[in-house]
Amino acid sequence: MEKIIPIYYSDYGRYINRFRAIPSYIDGLKIVERRLLLTLHEVAKNDLVKSARVIGTALAKYHPHGDVSLYGTLVNLVDQGYAIGQGNWGSPGLNDDEAAAYRYSEIKLEKWVEELAFKYIDYVPYEEFELDPEPIYLPCPLPIGLIGHGVIIGISFYRTLIPKFKISDLAKRLVYLLEKKKAPNIEIFPNFKDCDIYELEPNQMNSILTNGTGTLNIVPHGDLESKCIRIRGRAPNASFASLQKDADKLEINLLDESSSTINIVVEPKKRGVDLQTLGQKIWDEYLIKNLNFNNIFCDNDGRVKTYGIDEILTNNYTCWEYAVKLKFIDDYNKLSNKKVELMIVQIIRYIFETYKSNKVEEIVSKYQELKKTHDIRIEIDIFNIDNNTWSKEIRTIEDKDIIDVCNKRSIKNLIETVIDIQKVESDLLSAKSSIDNCEINCFNFVKQLI
């Protein structure tokens, strides 16, 4: 037992890391988030649908771990701007209002998520983890899990705390990295709504970007008014519970005027109170928060490691660029097959017009005779993605190819088909150019996100 238990415990730890708590080192998403975004892509990319439908589909197809965790994550996806929610999705305040039950709310995937993360979804690896096959990562030019505001929190065998950023800031940093740091250092800061950020020590933010660890001071916004203090923000992973508990001791009343954003009024119970001193005390003791970031991510084998934001950016970009190139290669191959098919149609048409053969068996027979006196082969270009090189392939048209084309459509339809080889050749050149210029085009796309 002493030998077996550590093995099982280790396996369980890797499972929890990868399938429940720790985000991926590629797209920065926890698996439940990726599964819900995938479900939204499948059932709610065009129209608002009942949240219950999203929860039920995700539960049945991908995430068999209960509806409570799924809906809690779905509420967070709406808050982070990945999806549009209709109905009561909760609101911040002294005591945050919870979202209505999922049978009452509706949801739709945000357009930017669909455009950035699902355009190349068919060109990433899929695996059957628990139920239906699902993508290992979402192919987005930026790690989609790092987009938003606040922090990513994960607790399992490890505790992770990772900052989130604006799209434009992540794009700036990625361009800086892709240009081999030729420009002056482009330092970006996390996106904390209604808060300011201070580094407790020099170079803490740079350490978070490069090494994955660092400490920042998060200071919520607020205003001093003539008779009261307004709190207009809250540090990530914080609450007003302690301030509410000590309200009597501080001799203050707390009024909640929050709606979509935090707006807490602090009124002294006594006259003549120095609001500047009171505000400083409230901020120092109850609102300002030191966040110790530890950017722990999980690889595809369940192993965890601390990564700098820079490494996650480049990991993700490499995977996205590869998916883009696979799409371009697939487009090119489809055009190549179309060219071959049109040339086969030309052969069928020639046999029909020359020999008046209108049955498949007759056409194949005449083609066999034709091959004896003519070299009927097609030269096509093939791209090898492993070594990024083009090569020539000579394709021989077999009897089976003739039969397959004949079986697709009627002989009459084949005879009347408009054959424009030049158009296909032009499309092939364009598709080939897309493959050859994939790296440049991908880089330019990221620059447009700034």
mmCIF file of C-alpha atoms in Angstrom, residues 203-354:
data_model
loop_
_atom_site.group_PDB
_atom_site.id
_atom_site.type_symbol
_atom_site.label_atom_id
_atom_site.label_comp_id
_atom_site.label_asym_id
_atom_site.label_seq_id
_atom_site.Cartn_x
_atom_site.Cartn_y
_atom_site.Cartn_z
ATOM 1 C CA ASN A 203 10.519 45.203 -11.884
ATOM 2 C CA GLN A 204 7.705 43.146 -10.344
ATOM 3 C CA MET A 205 5.558 43.419 -13.475
ATOM 4 C CA ASN A 206 8.477 42.490 -15.689
ATOM 5 C CA SER A 207 9.050 39.448 -13.478
ATOM 6 C CA ILE A 208 5.408 38.380 -13.912
ATOM 7 C CA LEU A 209 5.818 38.681 -17.686
ATOM 8 C CA THR A 210 9.137 36.878 -17.943
ATOM 9 C CA ASN A 211 9.320 34.529 -14.944
ATOM 10 C CA GLY A 212 5.692 34.100 -13.880
ATOM 11 C CA THR A 213 5.954 35.478 -10.342
ATOM 12 C CA GLY A 214 5.696 38.917 -8.792
ATOM 13 C CA THR A 215 3.715 41.063 -6.367
ATOM 14 C CA LEU A 216 1.462 44.007 -7.194
ATOM 15 C CA ASN A 217 -0.464 46.424 -4.989
ATOM 16 C CA ILE A 218 -4.093 46.793 -6.082
ATOM 17 C CA VAL A 219 -5.787 50.044 -5.029
ATOM 18 C CA PRO A 220 -9.542 50.439 -5.728
ATOM 19 C CA HIS A 221 -10.822 53.752 -7.073
ATOM 20 C CA GLY A 222 -12.731 56.126 -4.840
ATOM 21 C CA ASP A 223 -13.756 59.739 -4.320
ATOM 22 C CA LEU A 224 -13.865 62.143 -1.397
ATOM 23 C CA GLU A 225 -17.059 64.194 -1.447
ATOM 24 C CA SER A 226 -18.227 66.971 0.848
ATOM 25 C CA LYS A 227 -19.982 64.688 3.349
ATOM 26 C CA CYS A 228 -19.086 61.152 2.349
ATOM 27 C CA ILE A 229 -16.577 58.813 0.723
ATOM 28 C CA ARG A 230 -17.388 56.760 -2.389
ATOM 29 C CA ILE A 231 -15.796 53.411 -3.061
ATOM 30 C CA ARG A 232 -15.835 52.791 -6.825
ATOM 31 C CA GLY A 233 -13.839 49.600 -7.151
ATOM 32 C CA ARG A 234 -12.764 46.380 -5.509
ATOM 33 C CA ALA A 235 -9.546 44.402 -5.739
ATOM 34 C CA PRO A 236 -9.772 40.964 -7.384
ATOM 35 C CA ASN A 237 -10.782 38.101 -5.138
ATOM 36 C CA ALA A 238 -11.821 40.536 -2.381
ATOM 37 C CA SER A 239 -15.061 41.414 -0.607
ATOM 38 C CA PHE A 240 -16.459 44.082 1.679
ATOM 39 C CA ALA A 241 -17.209 41.611 4.480
ATOM 40 C CA SER A 242 -14.535 42.924 6.856
ATOM 41 C CA LEU A 243 -15.544 46.535 6.272
ATOM 42 C CA GLN A 244 -19.192 45.691 6.937
ATOM 43 C CA LYS A 245 -18.249 43.797 10.089
ATOM 44 C CA ASP A 246 -16.257 46.759 11.447
ATOM 45 C CA ALA A 247 -18.689 49.480 10.344
ATOM 46 C CA ASP A 248 -19.855 50.174 13.884
ATOM 47 C CA LYS A 249 -16.290 50.280 15.181
ATOM 48 C CA LEU A 250 -15.396 52.771 12.454
ATOM 49 C CA GLU A 251 -18.605 54.691 13.206
ATOM 50 C CA ILE A 252 -19.765 54.692 9.597
ATOM 51 C CA ASN A 253 -22.843 53.785 7.601
ATOM 52 C CA LEU A 254 -22.475 51.901 4.336
ATOM 53 C CA LEU A 255 -24.981 52.547 1.552
ATOM 54 C CA ASP A 256 -24.977 50.420 -1.566
ATOM 55 C CA GLU A 257 -25.739 52.404 -4.736
ATOM 56 C CA SER A 258 -24.083 49.894 -7.059
ATOM 57 C CA SER A 259 -25.629 48.824 -10.350
ATOM 58 C CA SER A 260 -23.393 47.452 -13.087
ATOM 59 C CA THR A 261 -20.343 48.847 -11.291
ATOM 60 C CA ILE A 262 -19.450 49.213 -7.633
ATOM 61 C CA ASN A 263 -20.640 52.392 -5.959
ATOM 62 C CA ILE A 264 -20.529 52.217 -2.157
ATOM 63 C CA VAL A 265 -21.221 55.320 -0.073
ATOM 64 C CA VAL A 266 -19.397 55.648 3.271
ATOM 65 C CA GLU A 267 -21.076 58.124 5.629
ATOM 66 C CA PRO A 268 -19.599 59.026 9.030
ATOM 67 C CA LYS A 269 -22.099 58.728 11.849
ATOM 68 C CA LYS A 270 -20.650 61.798 13.558
ATOM 69 C CA ARG A 271 -20.122 65.289 12.257
ATOM 70 C CA GLY A 272 -16.735 66.869 11.878
ATOM 71 C CA VAL A 273 -14.907 63.690 10.916
ATOM 72 C CA ASP A 274 -11.789 64.219 8.796
ATOM 73 C CA LEU A 275 -12.790 62.363 5.629
ATOM 74 C CA GLN A 276 -9.217 62.308 4.329
ATOM 75 C CA THR A 277 -7.987 60.450 7.426
ATOM 76 C CA LEU A 278 -11.017 58.144 7.493
ATOM 77 C CA GLY A 279 -10.638 57.335 3.807
ATOM 78 C CA GLN A 280 -6.942 56.565 4.218
ATOM 79 C CA LYS A 281 -7.729 54.196 7.084
ATOM 80 C CA ILE A 282 -10.462 52.389 5.132
ATOM 81 C CA TRP A 283 -8.275 51.995 2.065
ATOM 82 C CA ASP A 284 -5.166 50.875 3.978
ATOM 83 C CA GLU A 285 -6.923 48.394 6.241
ATOM 84 C CA TYR A 286 -9.833 47.111 4.134
ATOM 85 C CA LEU A 287 -9.495 47.837 0.417
ATOM 86 C CA ILE A 288 -5.884 47.797 -0.746
ATOM 87 C CA LYS A 289 -4.699 44.292 -1.537
ATOM 88 C CA ASN A 290 -1.295 42.811 -2.263
ATOM 89 C CA LEU A 291 -1.514 40.069 -4.895
ATOM 90 C CA ASN A 292 1.307 37.550 -5.082
ATOM 91 C CA PHE A 293 1.128 36.207 -8.618
ATOM 92 C CA ASN A 294 2.244 32.688 -9.385
ATOM 93 C CA ASN A 295 1.463 31.844 -12.998
ATOM 94 C CA ILE A 296 1.044 28.075 -12.745
ATOM 95 C CA PHE A 297 -0.237 26.410 -15.919
ATOM 96 C CA CYS A 298 -0.805 22.781 -16.821
ATOM 97 C CA ASP A 299 0.559 20.927 -19.874
ATOM 98 C CA ASN A 300 -1.252 18.231 -21.861
ATOM 99 C CA ASP A 301 0.049 15.501 -19.561
ATOM 100 C CA GLY A 302 -1.226 17.112 -16.355
ATOM 101 C CA ARG A 303 2.200 18.399 -15.298
ATOM 102 C CA VAL A 304 2.265 21.881 -13.810
ATOM 103 C CA LYS A 305 4.907 24.575 -14.052
ATOM 104 C CA THR A 306 5.268 28.311 -13.467
ATOM 105 C CA TYR A 307 5.316 30.120 -16.815
ATOM 106 C CA GLY A 308 5.953 33.749 -17.629
ATOM 107 C CA ILE A 309 3.165 35.459 -19.558
ATOM 108 C CA ASP A 310 5.661 35.784 -22.425
ATOM 109 C CA GLU A 311 6.059 32.025 -22.757
ATOM 110 C CA ILE A 312 2.298 31.479 -22.758
ATOM 111 C CA LEU A 313 1.929 34.133 -25.465
ATOM 112 C CA THR A 314 4.504 32.475 -27.719
ATOM 113 C CA ASN A 315 3.287 28.907 -26.972
ATOM 114 C CA ASN A 316 -0.242 29.868 -27.940
ATOM 115 C CA TYR A 317 0.804 31.863 -31.008
ATOM 116 C CA THR A 318 2.868 28.970 -32.365
ATOM 117 C CA CYS A 319 -0.100 26.605 -32.031
ATOM 118 C CA TRP A 320 -2.479 29.114 -33.635
ATOM 119 C CA GLU A 321 -0.109 29.785 -36.524
ATOM 120 C CA TYR A 322 0.213 26.036 -37.127
ATOM 121 C CA ALA A 323 -3.598 25.688 -37.252
ATOM 122 C CA VAL A 324 -3.808 28.590 -39.711
ATOM 123 C CA LYS A 325 -1.248 26.952 -41.975
ATOM 124 C CA LEU A 326 -3.103 23.628 -41.820
ATOM 125 C CA LYS A 327 -6.242 25.460 -42.981
ATOM 126 C CA PHE A 328 -4.355 27.011 -45.908
ATOM 127 C CA ILE A 329 -2.887 23.631 -46.857
ATOM 128 C CA ASP A 330 -6.333 22.036 -46.702
ATOM 129 C CA ASP A 331 -7.736 24.779 -48.957
ATOM 130 C CA TYR A 332 -4.883 24.221 -51.410
ATOM 131 C CA ASN A 333 -5.371 20.442 -51.420
ATOM 132 C CA LYS A 334 -9.096 20.825 -52.094
ATOM 133 C CA LEU A 335 -8.283 23.003 -55.101
ATOM 134 C CA SER A 336 -5.721 20.456 -56.300
ATOM 135 C CA ASN A 337 -8.345 17.731 -56.089
ATOM 136 C CA LYS A 338 -10.791 19.967 -57.943
ATOM 137 C CA LYS A 339 -8.225 20.472 -60.713
ATOM 138 C CA VAL A 340 -7.681 16.710 -61.012
ATOM 139 C CA GLU A 341 -11.435 16.110 -61.093
ATOM 140 C CA LEU A 342 -11.942 18.711 -63.834
ATOM 141 C CA MET A 343 -9.213 17.107 -65.888
ATOM 142 C CA ILE A 344 -10.948 13.743 -65.475
ATOM 143 C CA VAL A 345 -14.177 15.383 -66.630
ATOM 144 C CA GLN A 346 -12.300 16.597 -69.708
ATOM 145 C CA ILE A 347 -11.199 13.019 -70.439
ATOM 146 C CA ILE A 348 -14.774 11.741 -70.042
ATOM 147 C CA ARG A 349 -16.031 14.480 -72.322
ATOM 148 C CA TYR A 350 -13.395 13.663 -74.942
ATOM 149 C CA ILE A 351 -14.357 9.966 -74.890
ATOM 150 C CA PHE A 352 -18.057 10.822 -75.173
ATOM 151 C CA GLU A 353 -17.545 13.218 -78.066
ATOM 152 C CA THR A 354 -15.075 10.965 -79.889
#
